[in-house]
């Protein structure tokens, strides 16, 4: 039997083996580290994503311009349409090109009104008005509609907004702000047997309103405020074909201009036919911005 190994001999015998064992252990650990990266390993760049629209984002607002508002009104064939946004001069342009009006007095032009009708004409209640008497020369009025946007600045006296008058100044179909009721009013002539109706709306100062009155060939009439019917009536009267037409005032006998309007007016249209309720509401929606 060989003699037992001494300490030095053991170290000599095991030295190479331990070295080999260390190499194997360290190498294996390296392979394990490669296959199981730690949190410090470099990550791939994030994938780009298409941004989504938030449900809380404010919706876009479509605004109507004066040109597109006029185009919408002209679809319904008015005989005249005055936006009353003329920056200067004495001519009130008619969008149909047939019946230009004339500014009388010193009405202020260009005041802020609405998004659809950003400029208007402001009447001082003293002598301001727009006349377009040639409009009454139409050969016949089987039916008619009067339409206009207004904003009141006082409530102390009766004032006419849009008015037809007879050649001698007598009353014809017209829209006015009435006193003492403080409502909008339509009347079609002067004296007994004339139609006269009032709005259910009590207008507030500084608020925009669209006024319409329509009369069909069967003499059935409706007064609208902001696109909604507020009064019905029967009227056999029509504009005098040799009479007068005024925005912001009316006439008395003479004829003498009177009943001047305090406030702003824009988008006045006159039709030789009756607009129906759906069309009147469409006009209100086109301009109510």
PDB file of C-alpha atoms in Angstrom:
ATOM      1  CA  UNK A   1       0.000   0.000   0.000  1.00  0.00           C
ATOM      2  CA  UNK A   2       1.446   3.429  -0.902  1.00  0.00           C
ATOM      3  CA  UNK A   3       2.260   5.758   1.969  1.00  0.00           C
ATOM      4  CA  UNK A   4      -0.311   8.484   2.891  1.00  0.00           C
ATOM      5  CA  UNK A   5       0.047  11.808   1.105  1.00  0.00           C
ATOM      6  CA  UNK A   6       1.597  14.678   2.994  1.00  0.00           C
ATOM      7  CA  UNK A   7       0.167  18.220   2.903  1.00  0.00           C
ATOM      8  CA  UNK A   8       2.560  19.563   0.272  1.00  0.00           C
ATOM      9  CA  UNK A   9       1.973  16.563  -1.957  1.00  0.00           C
ATOM     10  CA  UNK A  10      -1.800  17.054  -1.648  1.00  0.00           C
ATOM     11  CA  UNK A  11      -1.540  20.693  -2.712  1.00  0.00           C
ATOM     12  CA  UNK A  12       0.548  19.717  -5.723  1.00  0.00           C
ATOM     13  CA  UNK A  13      -1.890  17.044  -6.754  1.00  0.00           C
ATOM     14  CA  UNK A  14      -5.052  19.128  -6.289  1.00  0.00           C
ATOM     15  CA  UNK A  15      -3.714  22.488  -7.588  1.00  0.00           C
ATOM     16  CA  UNK A  16      -4.399  21.924 -11.314  1.00  0.00           C
ATOM     17  CA  UNK A  17      -7.774  20.369 -10.558  1.00  0.00           C
ATOM     18  CA  UNK A  18      -8.915  23.299  -8.494  1.00  0.00           C
ATOM     19  CA  UNK A  19      -7.853  25.658 -11.242  1.00  0.00           C
ATOM     20  CA  UNK A  20      -9.890  23.701 -13.762  1.00  0.00           C
ATOM     21  CA  UNK A  21     -12.858  23.641 -11.378  1.00  0.00           C
ATOM     22  CA  UNK A  22     -12.729  27.425 -10.866  1.00  0.00           C
ATOM     23  CA  UNK A  23     -12.641  28.000 -14.613  1.00  0.00           C
ATOM     24  CA  UNK A  24     -15.700  25.782 -15.098  1.00  0.00           C
ATOM     25  CA  UNK A  25     -17.650  27.492 -12.290  1.00  0.00           C
ATOM     26  CA  UNK A  26     -16.811  31.027 -13.413  1.00  0.00           C
ATOM     27  CA  UNK A  27     -17.569  30.256 -17.058  1.00  0.00           C
ATOM     28  CA  UNK A  28     -20.914  28.740 -16.190  1.00  0.00           C
ATOM     29  CA  UNK A  29     -21.847  31.747 -14.142  1.00  0.00           C
ATOM     30  CA  UNK A  30     -21.043  34.009 -17.078  1.00  0.00           C
ATOM     31  CA  UNK A  31     -23.325  32.000 -19.311  1.00  0.00           C
ATOM     32  CA  UNK A  32     -26.101  32.222 -16.740  1.00  0.00           C
ATOM     33  CA  UNK A  33     -25.699  35.999 -16.528  1.00  0.00           C
ATOM     34  CA  UNK A  34     -25.922  36.307 -20.337  1.00  0.00           C
ATOM     35  CA  UNK A  35     -29.160  34.361 -20.509  1.00  0.00           C
ATOM     36  CA  UNK A  36     -30.749  36.159 -17.506  1.00  0.00           C
ATOM     37  CA  UNK A  37     -30.022  39.874 -17.805  1.00  0.00           C
ATOM     38  CA  UNK A  38     -30.283  42.118 -14.795  1.00  0.00           C
ATOM     39  CA  UNK A  39     -32.277  45.407 -14.661  1.00  0.00           C
ATOM     40  CA  UNK A  40     -29.182  47.263 -15.812  1.00  0.00           C
ATOM     41  CA  UNK A  41     -29.280  45.663 -19.215  1.00  0.00           C
ATOM     42  CA  UNK A  42     -29.977  48.188 -22.009  1.00  0.00           C
ATOM     43  CA  UNK A  43     -33.632  48.028 -23.133  1.00  0.00           C
ATOM     44  CA  UNK A  44     -34.822  48.407 -26.753  1.00  0.00           C
ATOM     45  CA  UNK A  45     -36.311  51.800 -27.693  1.00  0.00           C
ATOM     46  CA  UNK A  46     -40.090  52.158 -27.137  1.00  0.00           C
ATOM     47  CA  UNK A  47     -42.407  51.587 -30.083  1.00  0.00           C
ATOM     48  CA  UNK A  48     -43.951  54.822 -31.393  1.00  0.00           C
ATOM     49  CA  UNK A  49     -47.737  54.970 -30.964  1.00  0.00           C
ATOM     50  CA  UNK A  50     -50.314  57.031 -32.829  1.00  0.00           C
ATOM     51  CA  UNK A  51     -51.809  59.536 -30.361  1.00  0.00           C
ATOM     52  CA  UNK A  52     -55.510  59.094 -29.616  1.00  0.00           C
ATOM     53  CA  UNK A  53     -58.076  61.867 -29.332  1.00  0.00           C
ATOM     54  CA  UNK A  54     -59.201  62.617 -25.815  1.00  0.00           C
ATOM     55  CA  UNK A  55     -62.952  62.573 -25.273  1.00  0.00           C
ATOM     56  CA  UNK A  56     -62.589  65.625 -23.066  1.00  0.00           C
ATOM     57  CA  UNK A  57     -61.175  67.781 -25.850  1.00  0.00           C
ATOM     58  CA  UNK A  58     -63.374  70.726 -26.786  1.00  0.00           C
ATOM     59  CA  UNK A  59     -65.259  70.143 -30.064  1.00  0.00           C
ATOM     60  CA  UNK A  60     -64.522  72.358 -33.004  1.00  0.00           C
ATOM     61  CA  UNK A  61     -67.060  75.134 -33.638  1.00  0.00           C
ATOM     62  CA  UNK A  62     -68.338  75.820 -37.131  1.00  0.00           C
ATOM     63  CA  UNK A  63     -69.110  79.476 -37.570  1.00  0.00           C
ATOM     64  CA  UNK A  64     -71.161  81.031 -40.305  1.00  0.00           C
ATOM     65  CA  UNK A  65     -69.630  83.945 -42.224  1.00  0.00           C
ATOM     66  CA  UNK A  66     -71.661  86.860 -43.600  1.00  0.00           C
ATOM     67  CA  UNK A  67     -71.175  85.460 -47.121  1.00  0.00           C
ATOM     68  CA  UNK A  68     -72.435  81.979 -46.214  1.00  0.00           C
ATOM     69  CA  UNK A  69     -75.316  83.422 -44.167  1.00  0.00           C
ATOM     70  CA  UNK A  70     -76.372  85.507 -47.176  1.00  0.00           C
ATOM     71  CA  UNK A  71     -76.045  82.447 -49.423  1.00  0.00           C
ATOM     72  CA  UNK A  72     -78.358  80.492 -47.116  1.00  0.00           C
ATOM     73  CA  UNK A  73     -80.990  83.241 -47.148  1.00  0.00           C
ATOM     74  CA  UNK A  74     -80.749  83.707 -50.919  1.00  0.00           C
ATOM     75  CA  UNK A  75     -81.642  80.025 -51.376  1.00  0.00           C
ATOM     76  CA  UNK A  76     -85.204  80.991 -50.454  1.00  0.00           C
ATOM     77  CA  UNK A  77     -85.447  83.734 -53.091  1.00  0.00           C
ATOM     78  CA  UNK A  78     -86.031  86.995 -51.232  1.00  0.00           C
ATOM     79  CA  UNK A  79     -86.851  90.014 -53.356  1.00  0.00           C
ATOM     80  CA  UNK A  80     -84.269  91.916 -51.274  1.00  0.00           C
ATOM     81  CA  UNK A  81     -81.680  91.227 -48.559  1.00  0.00           C
ATOM     82  CA  UNK A  82     -79.817  94.016 -46.768  1.00  0.00           C
ATOM     83  CA  UNK A  83     -77.141  92.757 -44.375  1.00  0.00           C
ATOM     84  CA  UNK A  84     -76.671  96.393 -43.220  1.00  0.00           C
ATOM     85  CA  UNK A  85     -72.925  95.870 -42.778  1.00  0.00           C
ATOM     86  CA  UNK A  86     -71.864  98.562 -45.253  1.00  0.00           C
ATOM     87  CA  UNK A  87     -68.748 100.239 -43.788  1.00  0.00           C
ATOM     88  CA  UNK A  88     -69.438 103.712 -45.181  1.00  0.00           C
ATOM     89  CA  UNK A  89     -71.368 105.736 -47.754  1.00  0.00           C
ATOM     90  CA  UNK A  90     -75.102 106.263 -48.099  1.00  0.00           C
ATOM     91  CA  UNK A  91     -76.000 103.073 -50.011  1.00  0.00           C
ATOM     92  CA  UNK A  92     -77.322 100.007 -48.197  1.00  0.00           C
ATOM     93  CA  UNK A  93     -76.339  97.163 -50.473  1.00  0.00           C
ATOM     94  CA  UNK A  94     -79.060  94.697 -51.478  1.00  0.00           C
ATOM     95  CA  UNK A  95     -77.531  91.220 -51.858  1.00  0.00           C
ATOM     96  CA  UNK A  96     -79.908  90.489 -54.756  1.00  0.00           C
ATOM     97  CA  UNK A  97     -78.669  93.612 -56.565  1.00  0.00           C
ATOM     98  CA  UNK A  98     -82.199  94.893 -57.275  1.00  0.00           C
ATOM     99  CA  UNK A  99     -83.244  97.254 -54.482  1.00  0.00           C
ATOM    100  CA  UNK A 100     -80.357  99.155 -52.876  1.00  0.00           C
ATOM    101  CA  UNK A 101     -81.427 101.191 -49.876  1.00  0.00           C
ATOM    102  CA  UNK A 102     -80.349 104.632 -48.709  1.00  0.00           C
ATOM    103  CA  UNK A 103     -78.994 105.481 -45.254  1.00  0.00           C
ATOM    104  CA  UNK A 104     -80.666 108.625 -43.885  1.00  0.00           C
ATOM    105  CA  UNK A 105     -79.489 110.533 -40.808  1.00  0.00           C
ATOM    106  CA  UNK A 106     -76.230 109.373 -39.254  1.00  0.00           C
ATOM    107  CA  UNK A 107     -76.612 105.678 -38.403  1.00  0.00           C
ATOM    108  CA  UNK A 108     -73.502 104.053 -36.980  1.00  0.00           C
ATOM    109  CA  UNK A 109     -72.152 101.228 -39.117  1.00  0.00           C
ATOM    110  CA  UNK A 110     -69.924  98.283 -38.179  1.00  0.00           C
ATOM    111  CA  UNK A 111     -70.945  97.568 -34.582  1.00  0.00           C
ATOM    112  CA  UNK A 112     -70.246  94.046 -33.277  1.00  0.00           C
ATOM    113  CA  UNK A 113     -73.375  91.918 -33.661  1.00  0.00           C
ATOM    114  CA  UNK A 114     -72.872  88.143 -34.017  1.00  0.00           C
ATOM    115  CA  UNK A 115     -70.491  85.635 -35.603  1.00  0.00           C
ATOM    116  CA  UNK A 116     -72.786  85.178 -38.580  1.00  0.00           C
ATOM    117  CA  UNK A 117     -73.491  88.900 -38.927  1.00  0.00           C
ATOM    118  CA  UNK A 118     -70.458  90.521 -37.298  1.00  0.00           C
ATOM    119  CA  UNK A 119     -71.431  94.040 -38.391  1.00  0.00           C
ATOM    120  CA  UNK A 120     -74.763  95.812 -38.133  1.00  0.00           C
ATOM    121  CA  UNK A 121     -76.291  99.280 -38.295  1.00  0.00           C
ATOM    122  CA  UNK A 122     -77.078 101.124 -35.074  1.00  0.00           C
ATOM    123  CA  UNK A 123     -80.033 103.540 -35.126  1.00  0.00           C
ATOM    124  CA  UNK A 124     -80.136 106.484 -32.703  1.00  0.00           C
ATOM    125  CA  UNK A 125     -83.921 106.805 -32.316  1.00  0.00           C
ATOM    126  CA  UNK A 126     -83.815 110.420 -33.509  1.00  0.00           C
ATOM    127  CA  UNK A 127     -83.679 110.499 -37.299  1.00  0.00           C
ATOM    128  CA  UNK A 128     -81.757 107.421 -38.491  1.00  0.00           C
ATOM    129  CA  UNK A 129     -83.368 105.094 -41.006  1.00  0.00           C
ATOM    130  CA  UNK A 130     -82.843 103.154 -44.258  1.00  0.00           C
ATOM    131  CA  UNK A 131     -85.302 103.704 -47.105  1.00  0.00           C
ATOM    132  CA  UNK A 132     -85.903 101.455 -50.109  1.00  0.00           C
ATOM    133  CA  UNK A 133     -89.181 102.684 -51.562  1.00  0.00           C
ATOM    134  CA  UNK A 134     -88.575 101.075 -54.958  1.00  0.00           C
ATOM    135  CA  UNK A 135     -89.209  97.700 -53.288  1.00  0.00           C
ATOM    136  CA  UNK A 136     -92.942  98.461 -53.179  1.00  0.00           C
ATOM    137  CA  UNK A 137     -93.105  98.718 -56.977  1.00  0.00           C
ATOM    138  CA  UNK A 138     -93.435  94.961 -57.343  1.00  0.00           C
ATOM    139  CA  UNK A 139     -96.469  94.167 -59.473  1.00  0.00           C
ATOM    140  CA  UNK A 140     -98.133  91.909 -56.944  1.00  0.00           C
ATOM    141  CA  UNK A 141     -97.764  90.460 -53.471  1.00  0.00           C
ATOM    142  CA  UNK A 142     -99.676  87.138 -53.426  1.00  0.00           C
ATOM    143  CA  UNK A 143     -98.014  86.507 -50.078  1.00  0.00           C
ATOM    144  CA  UNK A 144     -95.064  88.010 -48.275  1.00  0.00           C
ATOM    145  CA  UNK A 145     -92.527  87.603 -45.465  1.00  0.00           C
ATOM    146  CA  UNK A 146     -90.668  90.318 -43.547  1.00  0.00           C
ATOM    147  CA  UNK A 147     -87.549  89.216 -41.642  1.00  0.00           C
ATOM    148  CA  UNK A 148     -84.805  90.917 -39.630  1.00  0.00           C
ATOM    149  CA  UNK A 149     -82.379  90.595 -36.706  1.00  0.00           C
ATOM    150  CA  UNK A 150     -82.651  93.212 -33.941  1.00  0.00           C
ATOM    151  CA  UNK A 151     -81.102  94.168 -30.620  1.00  0.00           C
ATOM    152  CA  UNK A 152     -82.995  96.688 -28.481  1.00  0.00           C
ATOM    153  CA  UNK A 153     -81.271  99.421 -26.470  1.00  0.00           C
ATOM    154  CA  UNK A 154     -84.329 101.020 -24.816  1.00  0.00           C
ATOM    155  CA  UNK A 155     -87.934 100.241 -23.844  1.00  0.00           C
ATOM    156  CA  UNK A 156     -89.546 103.610 -23.291  1.00  0.00           C
ATOM    157  CA  UNK A 157     -91.431 104.393 -26.521  1.00  0.00           C
ATOM    158  CA  UNK A 158     -93.077 102.586 -29.418  1.00  0.00           C
ATOM    159  CA  UNK A 159     -90.629 102.100 -32.283  1.00  0.00           C
ATOM    160  CA  UNK A 160     -90.880 100.624 -35.761  1.00  0.00           C
ATOM    161  CA  UNK A 161     -88.304  98.103 -36.900  1.00  0.00           C
ATOM    162  CA  UNK A 162     -89.418  97.313 -40.475  1.00  0.00           C
ATOM    163  CA  UNK A 163     -92.407  99.040 -42.055  1.00  0.00           C
ATOM    164  CA  UNK A 164     -94.378  99.294 -45.277  1.00  0.00           C
ATOM    165  CA  UNK A 165     -96.440 102.462 -45.546  1.00  0.00           C
ATOM    166  CA  UNK A 166     -98.943 103.814 -48.009  1.00  0.00           C
ATOM    167  CA  UNK A 167     -97.890 106.643 -50.306  1.00  0.00           C
ATOM    168  CA  UNK A 168     -99.595 109.195 -48.018  1.00  0.00           C
ATOM    169  CA  UNK A 169     -97.900 107.769 -44.916  1.00  0.00           C
ATOM    170  CA  UNK A 170    -100.754 105.525 -43.788  1.00  0.00           C
ATOM    171  CA  UNK A 171     -99.860 102.240 -42.110  1.00  0.00           C
ATOM    172  CA  UNK A 172     -99.062  99.109 -44.070  1.00  0.00           C
ATOM    173  CA  UNK A 173     -97.623  95.768 -42.912  1.00  0.00           C
ATOM    174  CA  UNK A 174     -94.934  96.347 -40.313  1.00  0.00           C
ATOM    175  CA  UNK A 175     -92.972  94.990 -37.356  1.00  0.00           C
ATOM    176  CA  UNK A 176     -92.441  97.127 -34.278  1.00  0.00           C
ATOM    177  CA  UNK A 177     -91.498  97.126 -30.619  1.00  0.00           C
ATOM    178  CA  UNK A 178     -94.739  98.018 -28.860  1.00  0.00           C
ATOM    179  CA  UNK A 179     -95.484 100.206 -25.865  1.00  0.00           C
ATOM    180  CA  UNK A 180     -96.903  99.802 -23.271  1.00  0.00           C
ATOM    181  CA  UNK A 181     -96.850  95.982 -23.700  1.00  0.00           C
ATOM    182  CA  UNK A 182     -93.063  95.868 -24.318  1.00  0.00           C
ATOM    183  CA  UNK A 183     -93.605  93.036 -26.791  1.00  0.00           C
ATOM    184  CA  UNK A 184     -92.901  92.687 -30.486  1.00  0.00           C
ATOM    185  CA  UNK A 185     -95.943  93.544 -32.573  1.00  0.00           C
ATOM    186  CA  UNK A 186     -97.222  93.130 -36.127  1.00  0.00           C
ATOM    187  CA  UNK A 187     -99.902  95.330 -37.666  1.00  0.00           C
ATOM    188  CA  UNK A 188    -100.982  95.422 -41.308  1.00  0.00           C
ATOM    189  CA  UNK A 189    -102.998  98.660 -41.738  1.00  0.00           C
ATOM    190  CA  UNK A 190    -104.626 101.501 -39.847  1.00  0.00           C
ATOM    191  CA  UNK A 191    -108.101 101.546 -38.341  1.00  0.00           C
ATOM    192  CA  UNK A 192    -110.880  99.005 -37.671  1.00  0.00           C
ATOM    193  CA  UNK A 193    -110.560  95.620 -39.329  1.00  0.00           C
ATOM    194  CA  UNK A 194    -106.766  95.648 -39.302  1.00  0.00           C
ATOM    195  CA  UNK A 195    -104.774  92.686 -38.037  1.00  0.00           C
ATOM    196  CA  UNK A 196    -102.718  93.293 -34.906  1.00  0.00           C
ATOM    197  CA  UNK A 197    -100.870  90.580 -32.957  1.00  0.00           C
ATOM    198  CA  UNK A 198     -98.213  90.471 -30.249  1.00  0.00           C
ATOM    199  CA  UNK A 199     -95.332  88.191 -29.406  1.00  0.00           C
ATOM    200  CA  UNK A 200     -95.385  86.034 -26.283  1.00  0.00           C
ATOM    201  CA  UNK A 201     -91.731  87.034 -25.828  1.00  0.00           C
ATOM    202  CA  UNK A 202     -90.853  90.059 -23.720  1.00  0.00           C
ATOM    203  CA  UNK A 203     -87.580  91.124 -25.354  1.00  0.00           C
ATOM    204  CA  UNK A 204     -84.591  91.979 -23.159  1.00  0.00           C
ATOM    205  CA  UNK A 205     -82.258  94.859 -23.861  1.00  0.00           C
ATOM    206  CA  UNK A 206     -78.986  93.825 -25.464  1.00  0.00           C
ATOM    207  CA  UNK A 207     -80.279  90.429 -26.671  1.00  0.00           C
ATOM    208  CA  UNK A 208     -80.424  89.331 -30.318  1.00  0.00           C
ATOM    209  CA  UNK A 209     -83.792  88.371 -31.794  1.00  0.00           C
ATOM    210  CA  UNK A 210     -84.830  87.177 -35.250  1.00  0.00           C
ATOM    211  CA  UNK A 211     -88.274  88.499 -36.182  1.00  0.00           C
ATOM    212  CA  UNK A 212     -90.395  87.090 -39.023  1.00  0.00           C
ATOM    213  CA  UNK A 213     -93.937  87.694 -40.132  1.00  0.00           C
ATOM    214  CA  UNK A 214     -95.358  85.680 -43.032  1.00  0.00           C
ATOM    215  CA  UNK A 215     -98.697  85.872 -44.825  1.00  0.00           C
ATOM    216  CA  UNK A 216     -99.672  83.225 -47.394  1.00  0.00           C
ATOM    217  CA  UNK A 217    -101.944  83.613 -50.461  1.00  0.00           C
ATOM    218  CA  UNK A 218    -104.915  82.462 -48.329  1.00  0.00           C
ATOM    219  CA  UNK A 219    -104.305  85.403 -45.947  1.00  0.00           C
ATOM    220  CA  UNK A 220    -103.136  83.180 -43.095  1.00  0.00           C
ATOM    221  CA  UNK A 221    -100.367  84.891 -41.174  1.00  0.00           C
ATOM    222  CA  UNK A 222     -97.845  83.955 -38.469  1.00  0.00           C
ATOM    223  CA  UNK A 223     -95.571  86.037 -36.275  1.00  0.00           C
ATOM    224  CA  UNK A 224     -92.280  84.301 -35.347  1.00  0.00           C
ATOM    225  CA  UNK A 225     -89.609  85.155 -32.787  1.00  0.00           C
ATOM    226  CA  UNK A 226     -86.313  83.255 -32.948  1.00  0.00           C
ATOM    227  CA  UNK A 227     -87.751  80.748 -35.393  1.00  0.00           C
ATOM    228  CA  UNK A 228     -90.798  79.845 -33.287  1.00  0.00           C
ATOM    229  CA  UNK A 229     -94.414  80.810 -34.054  1.00  0.00           C
ATOM    230  CA  UNK A 230     -95.900  83.083 -31.389  1.00  0.00           C
ATOM    231  CA  UNK A 231     -99.114  84.414 -32.920  1.00  0.00           C
ATOM    232  CA  UNK A 232    -101.467  83.595 -35.802  1.00  0.00           C
ATOM    233  CA  UNK A 233    -103.787  85.981 -37.619  1.00  0.00           C
ATOM    234  CA  UNK A 234    -105.736  86.597 -40.828  1.00  0.00           C
ATOM    235  CA  UNK A 235    -104.778  89.510 -43.097  1.00  0.00           C
ATOM    236  CA  UNK A 236    -106.068  90.469 -46.522  1.00  0.00           C
ATOM    237  CA  UNK A 237    -103.779  93.529 -46.676  1.00  0.00           C
ATOM    238  CA  UNK A 238    -100.648  93.685 -48.808  1.00  0.00           C
ATOM    239  CA  UNK A 239     -97.891  96.286 -49.285  1.00  0.00           C
ATOM    240  CA  UNK A 240     -99.025  99.308 -51.268  1.00  0.00           C
ATOM    241  CA  UNK A 241     -97.488  98.960 -54.749  1.00  0.00           C
ATOM    242  CA  UNK A 242     -97.006 102.743 -54.834  1.00  0.00           C
ATOM    243  CA  UNK A 243     -96.028 103.080 -51.197  1.00  0.00           C
ATOM    244  CA  UNK A 244     -92.980 103.368 -48.960  1.00  0.00           C
ATOM    245  CA  UNK A 245     -90.584 100.937 -47.271  1.00  0.00           C
ATOM    246  CA  UNK A 246     -88.397 101.822 -44.296  1.00  0.00           C
ATOM    247  CA  UNK A 247     -86.003 100.106 -41.885  1.00  0.00           C
ATOM    248  CA  UNK A 248     -85.678 101.749 -38.461  1.00  0.00           C
ATOM    249  CA  UNK A 249     -88.717 104.041 -38.741  1.00  0.00           C
ATOM    250  CA  UNK A 250     -92.195 104.443 -40.268  1.00  0.00           C
ATOM    251  CA  UNK A 251     -94.277 107.301 -41.690  1.00  0.00           C
ATOM    252  CA  UNK A 252     -97.308 109.246 -40.619  1.00  0.00           C
ATOM    253  CA  UNK A 253     -99.527 111.375 -42.845  1.00  0.00           C
ATOM    254  CA  UNK A 254     -97.643 113.813 -44.989  1.00  0.00           C
ATOM    255  CA  UNK A 255     -95.753 111.494 -45.229  1.00  0.00           C
ATOM    256  CA  UNK A 256     -93.543 112.374 -42.265  1.00  0.00           C
ATOM    257  CA  UNK A 257     -90.948 109.915 -40.859  1.00  0.00           C
ATOM    258  CA  UNK A 258     -91.546 109.045 -37.212  1.00  0.00           C
ATOM    259  CA  UNK A 259     -91.342 106.251 -34.610  1.00  0.00           C
ATOM    260  CA  UNK A 260     -87.559 105.947 -34.939  1.00  0.00           C
ATOM    261  CA  UNK A 261     -85.834 102.837 -33.618  1.00  0.00           C
ATOM    262  CA  UNK A 262     -83.215 102.755 -30.840  1.00  0.00           C
ATOM    263  CA  UNK A 263     -80.877  99.790 -31.322  1.00  0.00           C
ATOM    264  CA  UNK A 264     -79.190  97.604 -33.908  1.00  0.00           C
ATOM    265  CA  UNK A 265     -80.613  95.926 -37.000  1.00  0.00           C
ATOM    266  CA  UNK A 266     -78.996  93.490 -39.465  1.00  0.00           C
ATOM    267  CA  UNK A 267     -79.964  90.883 -42.042  1.00  0.00           C
ATOM    268  CA  UNK A 268     -83.280  92.378 -43.189  1.00  0.00           C
ATOM    269  CA  UNK A 269     -84.982  90.325 -45.906  1.00  0.00           C
ATOM    270  CA  UNK A 270     -88.315  90.694 -47.716  1.00  0.00           C
ATOM    271  CA  UNK A 271     -90.010  87.946 -49.724  1.00  0.00           C
ATOM    272  CA  UNK A 272     -92.995  88.052 -52.072  1.00  0.00           C
ATOM    273  CA  UNK A 273     -94.147  84.707 -50.666  1.00  0.00           C
ATOM    274  CA  UNK A 274     -94.744  83.192 -47.233  1.00  0.00           C
ATOM    275  CA  UNK A 275     -91.897  81.253 -45.634  1.00  0.00           C
ATOM    276  CA  UNK A 276     -92.971  78.098 -43.817  1.00  0.00           C
ATOM    277  CA  UNK A 277     -92.053  77.335 -40.213  1.00  0.00           C
ATOM    278  CA  UNK A 278     -89.175  74.989 -41.083  1.00  0.00           C
ATOM    279  CA  UNK A 279     -87.530  77.612 -43.288  1.00  0.00           C
ATOM    280  CA  UNK A 280     -87.891  80.321 -40.669  1.00  0.00           C
ATOM    281  CA  UNK A 281     -86.231  78.053 -38.095  1.00  0.00           C
ATOM    282  CA  UNK A 282     -83.425  77.261 -40.557  1.00  0.00           C
ATOM    283  CA  UNK A 283     -82.757  80.995 -40.939  1.00  0.00           C
ATOM    284  CA  UNK A 284     -82.623  81.418 -37.176  1.00  0.00           C
ATOM    285  CA  UNK A 285     -80.150  78.538 -36.803  1.00  0.00           C
ATOM    286  CA  UNK A 286     -77.999  79.908 -39.611  1.00  0.00           C
ATOM    287  CA  UNK A 287     -77.594  83.219 -37.801  1.00  0.00           C
ATOM    288  CA  UNK A 288     -77.818  82.363 -34.102  1.00  0.00           C
ATOM    289  CA  UNK A 289     -74.061  82.267 -33.237  1.00  0.00           C
TER     290      UNK A 289
END
